[in-house]
């Protein structure tokens, strides 16, 4: 039995963390299942991925507190490194990843959402990094990605106070791009995913690479790196078909290359 389900709908892959009784909390088995699903994504036929949680209450309520409660330093380091590796794999998927946050996104759940390119939330979503209250630090990327996403001051406040924020505040601080009623969340995620999948796939991937790698560079290096991403699109069938369609004043269907 796997704690992580995968479904392919045309060009969109949907990953569901499915340990509902424990609010989808991440223990080593869930992380292993998630990694296996991510590794198995067919990059040729998947143009966008959605990550969500099973049920109506939680995206992921964090790393499994019971599993962590007896960890010493070596086990803790390995657990943190394992989660970081899996989340980095998600971040480095060539296609965009949307987190559809359907409830609690606490600790490791907030961190999982941060490894995705775009976050959209249901109106019942609650975000937080409660670790400082549990005697640990965020250890699945939260100390790194939260500050990069919402700015240092807000990230430090969330992490030091360990106070949760609701969906509307998450929207206000830029942690999520949009908030929808819970029953519309997956439809909205799917609409966004299909919109992304409807653009030229090579171009979308080069955009992701340019943004993510560029963020790690100084602006001079980044500005000389960007032309490489542009060049990688030039001469492709994608570019030829899309631009020829424009020049010939006809509609281009990027699904037919
Ligand atoms: C293990 C968890 C869990 C978690 C919920 N559950 N969160 N089990 N680890 N993180 C389990 C509960 O024990 C319970 O199991 C069931 O899910 C339902 O949860 P309840 O607490 O009964 O629900 P509710 O009263 O509605 O409260 C929901 C909640 C609360 C506010 C989300 O569950 C909660 O505070 N959970 C912990 C959130 C948290 O602190 N997360 C961060 C963890 S640290 P039973 O068997 O009793 O029904 C972290 C570190 C990441 O994530 C980095 C690691 C390196």
mmCIF file of C-alpha atoms and ligand atoms in Angstrom:
data_model
loop_
_atom_site.group_PDB
_atom_site.id
_atom_site.type_symbol
_atom_site.label_atom_id
_atom_site.label_comp_id
_atom_site.label_asym_id
_atom_site.label_seq_id
_atom_site.Cartn_x
_atom_site.Cartn_y
_atom_site.Cartn_z
ATOM 1 C CA UNK A 1 0.000 0.000 0.000
ATOM 2 C CA UNK A 2 1.333 3.413 -0.924
ATOM 3 C CA UNK A 3 0.712 6.577 1.061
ATOM 4 C CA UNK A 4 1.057 8.623 -2.104
ATOM 5 C CA UNK A 5 -1.275 8.332 -5.095
ATOM 6 C CA UNK A 6 -0.542 9.449 -8.621
ATOM 7 C CA UNK A 7 -3.034 10.121 -11.347
ATOM 8 C CA UNK A 8 -2.351 11.310 -14.882
ATOM 9 C CA UNK A 9 -5.044 13.451 -16.536
ATOM 10 C CA UNK A 10 -3.888 14.193 -20.062
ATOM 11 C CA UNK A 11 -0.749 16.279 -19.639
ATOM 12 C CA UNK A 12 -1.281 16.937 -15.915
ATOM 13 C CA UNK A 13 -0.013 14.694 -13.121
ATOM 14 C CA UNK A 14 -1.752 14.779 -9.725
ATOM 15 C CA UNK A 15 0.153 13.687 -6.607
ATOM 16 C CA UNK A 16 -1.998 13.097 -3.501
ATOM 17 C CA UNK A 17 -0.428 12.560 -0.085
ATOM 18 C CA UNK A 18 -2.809 9.967 1.296
ATOM 19 C CA UNK A 19 -2.479 9.289 5.006
ATOM 20 C CA UNK A 20 -5.715 10.947 5.918
ATOM 21 C CA UNK A 21 -6.167 9.479 9.428
ATOM 22 C CA UNK A 22 -2.978 11.252 10.511
ATOM 23 C CA UNK A 23 -3.768 14.379 8.500
ATOM 24 C CA UNK A 24 -1.245 13.249 5.871
ATOM 25 C CA UNK A 25 1.675 13.627 8.290
ATOM 26 C CA UNK A 26 5.025 12.745 6.739
ATOM 27 C CA UNK A 27 6.811 9.776 8.250
ATOM 28 C CA UNK A 28 9.738 8.001 6.553
ATOM 29 C CA UNK A 29 7.358 5.668 4.667
ATOM 30 C CA UNK A 30 5.335 8.575 3.251
ATOM 31 C CA UNK A 31 8.555 10.324 2.198
ATOM 32 C CA UNK A 32 9.774 7.137 0.488
ATOM 33 C CA UNK A 33 6.450 6.758 -1.331
ATOM 34 C CA UNK A 34 6.534 10.410 -2.373
ATOM 35 C CA UNK A 35 10.053 10.039 -3.708
ATOM 36 C CA UNK A 36 9.088 6.927 -5.689
ATOM 37 C CA UNK A 37 6.129 8.754 -7.253
ATOM 38 C CA UNK A 38 8.237 11.801 -8.132
ATOM 39 C CA UNK A 39 10.954 9.598 -9.640
ATOM 40 C CA UNK A 40 8.371 7.804 -11.794
ATOM 41 C CA UNK A 41 6.813 10.919 -13.366
ATOM 42 C CA UNK A 42 6.929 10.592 -17.127
ATOM 43 C CA UNK A 43 8.577 13.864 -18.119
ATOM 44 C CA UNK A 44 7.644 13.412 -21.781
ATOM 45 C CA UNK A 45 3.921 13.369 -21.232
ATOM 46 C CA UNK A 46 3.622 15.540 -18.106
ATOM 47 C CA UNK A 47 3.582 19.296 -18.569
ATOM 48 C CA UNK A 48 2.436 20.298 -15.111
ATOM 49 C CA UNK A 49 2.067 18.561 -11.737
ATOM 50 C CA UNK A 50 -0.395 19.272 -8.909
ATOM 51 C CA UNK A 51 0.412 18.257 -5.313
ATOM 52 C CA UNK A 52 -2.430 17.985 -2.805
ATOM 53 C CA UNK A 53 -3.506 16.117 0.336
ATOM 54 C CA UNK A 54 -6.221 13.492 0.769
ATOM 55 C CA UNK A 55 -9.445 14.566 2.483
ATOM 56 C CA UNK A 56 -10.905 17.947 3.305
ATOM 57 C CA UNK A 57 -8.928 18.793 6.412
ATOM 58 C CA UNK A 58 -5.235 18.754 5.645
ATOM 59 C CA UNK A 59 -2.736 19.224 2.882
ATOM 60 C CA UNK A 60 -0.021 17.878 5.199
ATOM 61 C CA UNK A 61 -0.094 18.563 8.969
ATOM 62 C CA UNK A 62 3.673 18.266 9.209
ATOM 63 C CA UNK A 63 6.328 15.683 9.697
ATOM 64 C CA UNK A 64 5.157 12.846 11.939
ATOM 65 C CA UNK A 65 5.681 14.032 15.500
ATOM 66 C CA UNK A 66 5.483 10.518 16.962
ATOM 67 C CA UNK A 67 8.192 9.314 14.578
ATOM 68 C CA UNK A 68 10.421 12.301 15.433
ATOM 69 C CA UNK A 69 9.875 12.174 19.192
ATOM 70 C CA UNK A 70 12.572 9.592 19.872
ATOM 71 C CA UNK A 71 15.123 10.743 17.308
ATOM 72 C CA UNK A 72 18.668 11.483 18.376
ATOM 73 C CA UNK A 73 21.020 13.723 16.355
ATOM 74 C CA UNK A 74 22.072 11.110 13.773
ATOM 75 C CA UNK A 75 18.539 9.960 13.051
ATOM 76 C CA UNK A 76 17.292 13.552 13.041
ATOM 77 C CA UNK A 77 19.976 14.615 10.560
ATOM 78 C CA UNK A 78 19.112 11.695 8.273
ATOM 79 C CA UNK A 79 15.378 12.435 8.467
ATOM 80 C CA UNK A 80 15.885 16.118 7.707
ATOM 81 C CA UNK A 81 18.300 15.323 4.867
ATOM 82 C CA UNK A 82 15.881 12.780 3.422
ATOM 83 C CA UNK A 83 12.984 15.259 3.397
ATOM 84 C CA UNK A 84 15.231 17.939 1.922
ATOM 85 C CA UNK A 85 16.336 15.562 -0.846
ATOM 86 C CA UNK A 86 12.786 14.588 -1.748
ATOM 87 C CA UNK A 87 11.535 18.188 -1.730
ATOM 88 C CA UNK A 88 14.510 19.306 -3.801
ATOM 89 C CA UNK A 89 13.573 16.634 -6.361
ATOM 90 C CA UNK A 90 10.107 18.187 -6.537
ATOM 91 C CA UNK A 91 11.593 21.655 -6.913
ATOM 92 C CA UNK A 92 13.876 20.396 -9.675
ATOM 93 C CA UNK A 93 11.184 18.638 -11.697
ATOM 94 C CA UNK A 94 11.490 20.094 -15.199
ATOM 95 C CA UNK A 95 7.795 21.016 -15.393
ATOM 96 C CA UNK A 96 5.934 23.472 -13.092
ATOM 97 C CA UNK A 97 4.415 22.118 -9.892
ATOM 98 C CA UNK A 98 1.316 23.626 -8.258
ATOM 99 C CA UNK A 99 0.536 22.986 -4.580
ATOM 100 C CA UNK A 100 -3.239 22.820 -4.053
ATOM 101 C CA UNK A 101 -3.444 23.358 -0.310
ATOM 102 C CA UNK A 102 -6.640 21.867 1.079
ATOM 103 C CA UNK A 103 -6.349 22.560 4.810
ATOM 104 C CA UNK A 104 -3.500 22.380 7.312
ATOM 105 C CA UNK A 105 -0.058 22.993 5.824
ATOM 106 C CA UNK A 106 2.049 22.955 8.969
ATOM 107 C CA UNK A 107 5.756 22.344 9.454
ATOM 108 C CA UNK A 108 6.770 19.836 6.783
ATOM 109 C CA UNK A 109 3.457 20.517 5.020
ATOM 110 C CA UNK A 110 4.221 24.206 4.627
ATOM 111 C CA UNK A 111 7.720 23.187 3.530
ATOM 112 C CA UNK A 112 6.342 20.767 0.939
ATOM 113 C CA UNK A 113 4.211 23.562 -0.505
ATOM 114 C CA UNK A 114 7.291 25.809 -0.631
ATOM 115 C CA UNK A 115 9.117 23.307 -2.822
ATOM 116 C CA UNK A 116 6.369 23.752 -5.426
ATOM 117 C CA UNK A 117 6.480 26.547 -8.002
ATOM 118 C CA UNK A 118 3.037 27.979 -7.229
ATOM 119 C CA UNK A 119 0.752 27.684 -4.190
ATOM 120 C CA UNK A 120 -3.016 28.077 -4.286
ATOM 121 C CA UNK A 121 -5.084 27.496 -1.169
ATOM 122 C CA UNK A 122 -8.545 26.554 -0.066
ATOM 123 C CA UNK A 123 -10.272 28.962 2.313
ATOM 124 C CA UNK A 124 -9.788 26.459 5.177
ATOM 125 C CA UNK A 125 -6.006 26.365 4.734
ATOM 126 C CA UNK A 126 -3.793 27.090 7.732
ATOM 127 C CA UNK A 127 -0.059 27.657 7.356
ATOM 128 C CA UNK A 128 2.645 27.617 9.958
ATOM 129 C CA UNK A 129 6.052 26.484 11.065
ATOM 130 C CA UNK A 130 5.284 25.205 14.587
ATOM 131 C CA UNK A 131 8.720 23.608 15.038
ATOM 132 C CA UNK A 132 10.143 26.113 17.529
ATOM 133 C CA UNK A 133 7.278 25.199 19.833
ATOM 134 C CA UNK A 134 8.163 21.524 19.471
ATOM 135 C CA UNK A 135 11.827 21.931 20.318
ATOM 136 C CA UNK A 136 13.146 21.583 16.761
ATOM 137 C CA UNK A 137 13.839 23.752 13.714
ATOM 138 C CA UNK A 138 12.019 23.518 10.408
ATOM 139 C CA UNK A 139 14.067 20.805 8.720
ATOM 140 C CA UNK A 140 12.547 20.168 5.298
ATOM 141 C CA UNK A 141 13.685 23.462 3.766
ATOM 142 C CA UNK A 142 11.525 25.903 5.747
ATOM 143 C CA UNK A 143 14.347 28.013 7.127
ATOM 144 C CA UNK A 144 15.575 28.472 3.555
ATOM 145 C CA UNK A 145 12.554 28.647 1.269
ATOM 146 C CA UNK A 146 10.123 30.581 3.482
ATOM 147 C CA UNK A 147 12.433 33.609 3.636
ATOM 148 C CA UNK A 148 13.064 33.369 -0.103
ATOM 149 C CA UNK A 149 9.304 33.272 -0.740
ATOM 150 C CA UNK A 150 7.774 35.821 1.672
ATOM 151 C CA UNK A 151 10.850 37.810 2.739
ATOM 152 C CA UNK A 152 13.135 37.530 5.714
ATOM 153 C CA UNK A 153 11.115 39.560 8.230
ATOM 154 C CA UNK A 154 7.818 37.729 7.785
ATOM 155 C CA UNK A 155 9.556 34.340 7.616
ATOM 156 C CA UNK A 156 11.429 35.002 10.841
ATOM 157 C CA UNK A 157 8.229 36.102 12.529
ATOM 158 C CA UNK A 158 6.399 32.930 11.466
ATOM 159 C CA UNK A 159 9.288 30.663 12.471
ATOM 160 C CA UNK A 160 10.231 32.337 15.777
ATOM 161 C CA UNK A 161 6.640 32.787 17.000
ATOM 162 C CA UNK A 162 5.499 29.397 15.654
ATOM 163 C CA UNK A 163 2.142 31.082 15.112
ATOM 164 C CA UNK A 164 -0.128 29.762 12.374
ATOM 165 C CA UNK A 165 -1.711 31.992 9.759
ATOM 166 C CA UNK A 166 -4.953 31.489 7.869
ATOM 167 C CA UNK A 167 -5.408 31.468 4.113
ATOM 168 C CA UNK A 168 -6.265 35.173 3.779
ATOM 169 C CA UNK A 169 -3.103 36.174 5.671
ATOM 170 C CA UNK A 170 -1.082 33.706 3.599
ATOM 171 C CA UNK A 171 -2.427 35.486 0.522
ATOM 172 C CA UNK A 172 -1.610 38.900 1.987
ATOM 173 C CA UNK A 173 2.032 37.989 2.667
ATOM 174 C CA UNK A 174 2.456 36.356 -0.745
ATOM 175 C CA UNK A 175 2.712 32.792 0.468
ATOM 176 C CA UNK A 176 -0.163 31.762 -1.801
ATOM 177 C CA UNK A 177 -1.211 33.168 -5.166
ATOM 178 C CA UNK A 178 -4.956 32.713 -4.690
ATOM 179 C CA UNK A 179 -7.584 31.451 -2.251
ATOM 180 C CA UNK A 180 -10.696 29.520 -3.341
ATOM 181 C CA UNK A 181 -13.602 27.801 -1.613
ATOM 182 C CA UNK A 182 -12.476 24.273 -0.727
ATOM 183 C CA UNK A 183 -14.857 22.586 -3.159
ATOM 184 C CA UNK A 184 -13.439 24.625 -6.051
ATOM 185 C CA UNK A 185 -9.750 24.213 -5.225
ATOM 186 C CA UNK A 186 -8.955 21.213 -7.424
ATOM 187 C CA UNK A 187 -10.922 22.606 -10.371
ATOM 188 C CA UNK A 188 -8.977 25.846 -10.096
ATOM 189 C CA UNK A 189 -5.674 23.966 -9.768
ATOM 190 C CA UNK A 190 -6.592 21.938 -12.838
ATOM 191 C CA UNK A 191 -7.520 25.064 -14.805
ATOM 192 C CA UNK A 192 -4.160 26.623 -14.003
ATOM 193 C CA UNK A 193 -2.330 23.390 -14.795
ATOM 194 C CA UNK A 194 -4.106 23.046 -18.137
ATOM 195 C CA UNK A 195 -3.364 26.648 -18.981
ATOM 196 C CA UNK A 196 0.336 25.978 -18.293
ATOM 197 C CA UNK A 197 0.163 22.689 -20.212
ATOM 198 C CA UNK A 198 -1.331 24.592 -23.150
ATOM 199 C CA UNK A 199 1.824 26.642 -23.612
ATOM 200 C CA UNK A 200 4.882 25.487 -25.505
ATOM 201 C CA UNK A 201 6.385 22.828 -23.210
ATOM 202 C CA UNK A 202 10.035 23.455 -24.010
ATOM 203 C CA UNK A 203 9.560 27.171 -23.374
ATOM 204 C CA UNK A 204 7.752 26.609 -20.057
ATOM 205 C CA UNK A 205 10.567 24.350 -18.838
ATOM 206 C CA UNK A 206 13.221 26.806 -19.895
ATOM 207 C CA UNK A 207 11.312 29.540 -18.031
ATOM 208 C CA UNK A 208 11.327 27.429 -14.851
ATOM 209 C CA UNK A 209 15.025 26.728 -15.221
ATOM 210 C CA UNK A 210 15.835 30.381 -15.922
ATOM 211 C CA UNK A 211 13.911 31.607 -12.866
ATOM 212 C CA UNK A 212 15.057 28.943 -10.400
ATOM 213 C CA UNK A 213 18.709 28.898 -11.421
ATOM 214 C CA UNK A 214 18.814 32.660 -11.906
ATOM 215 C CA UNK A 215 17.646 33.209 -8.334
ATOM 216 C CA UNK A 216 20.829 31.547 -7.151
ATOM 217 C CA UNK A 217 23.075 33.879 -9.172
ATOM 218 C CA UNK A 218 24.207 37.477 -8.986
ATOM 219 C CA UNK A 219 22.410 39.641 -11.556
ATOM 220 C CA UNK A 220 25.386 39.881 -13.969
ATOM 221 C CA UNK A 221 25.766 36.100 -14.118
ATOM 222 C CA UNK A 222 21.996 35.697 -14.355
ATOM 223 C CA UNK A 223 21.733 38.166 -17.226
ATOM 224 C CA UNK A 224 24.324 36.219 -19.200
ATOM 225 C CA UNK A 225 22.629 32.936 -18.288
ATOM 226 C CA UNK A 226 19.178 33.974 -19.540
ATOM 227 C CA UNK A 227 20.176 34.045 -23.249
ATOM 228 C CA UNK A 228 21.049 30.341 -22.944
ATOM 229 C CA UNK A 229 17.463 29.528 -21.942
ATOM 230 C CA UNK A 230 16.184 31.695 -24.789
ATOM 231 C CA UNK A 231 18.570 30.025 -27.246
ATOM 232 C CA UNK A 232 17.425 26.578 -26.127
ATOM 233 C CA UNK A 233 13.934 27.474 -27.385
ATOM 234 C CA UNK A 234 15.079 28.936 -30.706
ATOM 235 C CA UNK A 235 14.966 26.485 -33.570
ATOM 236 C CA UNK A 236 12.608 24.108 -31.768
ATOM 237 C CA UNK A 237 9.457 22.801 -33.408
ATOM 238 C CA UNK A 238 7.536 24.504 -30.581
ATOM 239 C CA UNK A 239 8.883 27.904 -31.505
ATOM 240 C CA UNK A 240 8.564 27.332 -35.244
ATOM 241 C CA UNK A 241 4.926 26.201 -35.013
ATOM 242 C CA UNK A 242 3.831 28.901 -32.567
ATOM 243 C CA UNK A 243 5.501 31.780 -34.388
ATOM 244 C CA UNK A 244 4.503 30.577 -37.849
ATOM 245 C CA UNK A 245 0.898 30.392 -36.646
ATOM 246 C CA UNK A 246 1.126 33.993 -35.427
ATOM 247 C CA UNK A 247 2.669 35.211 -38.675
ATOM 248 C CA UNK A 248 0.012 33.360 -40.694
ATOM 249 C CA UNK A 249 -2.712 34.790 -38.439
ATOM 250 C CA UNK A 250 -4.001 31.408 -37.334
ATOM 251 C CA UNK A 251 -4.529 29.924 -33.926
ATOM 252 C CA UNK A 252 -1.780 27.644 -32.679
ATOM 253 C CA UNK A 253 -2.556 24.445 -30.821
ATOM 254 C CA UNK A 254 0.568 23.629 -28.804
ATOM 255 C CA UNK A 255 -0.717 20.113 -28.195
ATOM 256 C CA UNK A 256 -0.151 19.370 -31.865
ATOM 257 C CA UNK A 257 3.487 19.882 -32.685
HETATM 258 C C1 LIG B 1 1.684 12.929 13.679
HETATM 259 C C2 LIG B 1 -0.377 13.900 13.496
HETATM 260 C C3 LIG B 1 0.207 15.116 13.096
HETATM 261 C C4 LIG B 1 1.629 15.169 12.974
HETATM 262 C C5 LIG B 1 -1.920 15.383 13.165
HETATM 263 N N1 LIG B 1 -1.694 14.121 13.524
HETATM 264 N N2 LIG B 1 -0.775 16.016 12.893
HETATM 265 N N3 LIG B 1 0.351 12.821 13.784
HETATM 266 N N4 LIG B 1 2.312 14.041 13.300
HETATM 267 N N5 LIG B 1 2.281 16.246 12.546
HETATM 268 C C6 LIG B 1 -2.681 13.090 13.905
HETATM 269 C C7 LIG B 1 -3.192 13.288 15.318
HETATM 270 O O1 LIG B 1 -2.284 12.736 16.254
HETATM 271 C C8 LIG B 1 -4.493 12.533 15.270
HETATM 272 O O2 LIG B 1 -4.222 11.152 15.351
HETATM 273 C C9 LIG B 1 -4.988 12.816 13.857
HETATM 274 O O3 LIG B 1 -3.853 13.207 13.103
HETATM 275 C C10 LIG B 1 -6.005 13.955 13.827
HETATM 276 O O4 LIG B 1 -5.427 15.070 14.465
HETATM 277 P P1 LIG B 1 -6.141 15.856 15.678
HETATM 278 O O5 LIG B 1 -5.049 16.540 16.423
HETATM 279 O O6 LIG B 1 -7.033 14.968 16.433
HETATM 280 O O7 LIG B 1 -7.006 16.905 14.857
HETATM 281 P P2 LIG B 1 -7.407 18.374 15.300
HETATM 282 O O8 LIG B 1 -7.796 18.419 16.754
HETATM 283 O O9 LIG B 1 -8.391 18.833 14.302
HETATM 284 O O10 LIG B 1 -6.061 19.238 15.154
HETATM 285 C C11 LIG B 1 -5.474 19.397 13.890
HETATM 286 C C12 LIG B 1 -4.052 19.997 14.043
HETATM 287 C C13 LIG B 1 -3.267 19.132 15.071
HETATM 288 C C14 LIG B 1 -4.167 21.435 14.580
HETATM 289 C C15 LIG B 1 -3.393 20.013 12.691
HETATM 290 O O11 LIG B 1 -3.363 17.773 14.647
HETATM 291 C C16 LIG B 1 -1.826 19.504 15.153
HETATM 292 O O12 LIG B 1 -1.472 20.494 15.800
HETATM 293 N N6 LIG B 1 -0.962 18.686 14.561
HETATM 294 C C17 LIG B 1 0.470 18.893 14.647
HETATM 295 C C18 LIG B 1 0.888 19.976 13.700
HETATM 296 C C19 LIG B 1 2.369 20.259 13.761
HETATM 297 O O13 LIG B 1 2.885 20.667 14.823
HETATM 298 N N7 LIG B 1 3.070 20.053 12.663
HETATM 299 C C20 LIG B 1 4.497 20.306 12.551
HETATM 300 C C21 LIG B 1 5.265 19.091 12.956
HETATM 301 S S1 LIG B 1 6.996 19.428 12.974
HETATM 302 P P3 LIG B 1 -5.095 10.179 16.283
HETATM 303 O O14 LIG B 1 -4.412 8.844 16.133
HETATM 304 O O15 LIG B 1 -5.020 10.754 17.651
HETATM 305 O O16 LIG B 1 -6.464 10.232 15.688
HETATM 306 C C22 LIG B 1 7.484 19.275 11.383
HETATM 307 C C23 LIG B 1 8.975 19.289 11.171
HETATM 308 C C24 LIG B 1 9.363 19.194 9.718
HETATM 309 O O17 LIG B 1 6.719 19.186 10.504
HETATM 310 C C25 LIG B 1 10.847 19.002 9.565
HETATM 311 C C26 LIG B 1 11.345 17.666 9.960
HETATM 312 C C27 LIG B 1 12.815 17.454 9.725
#
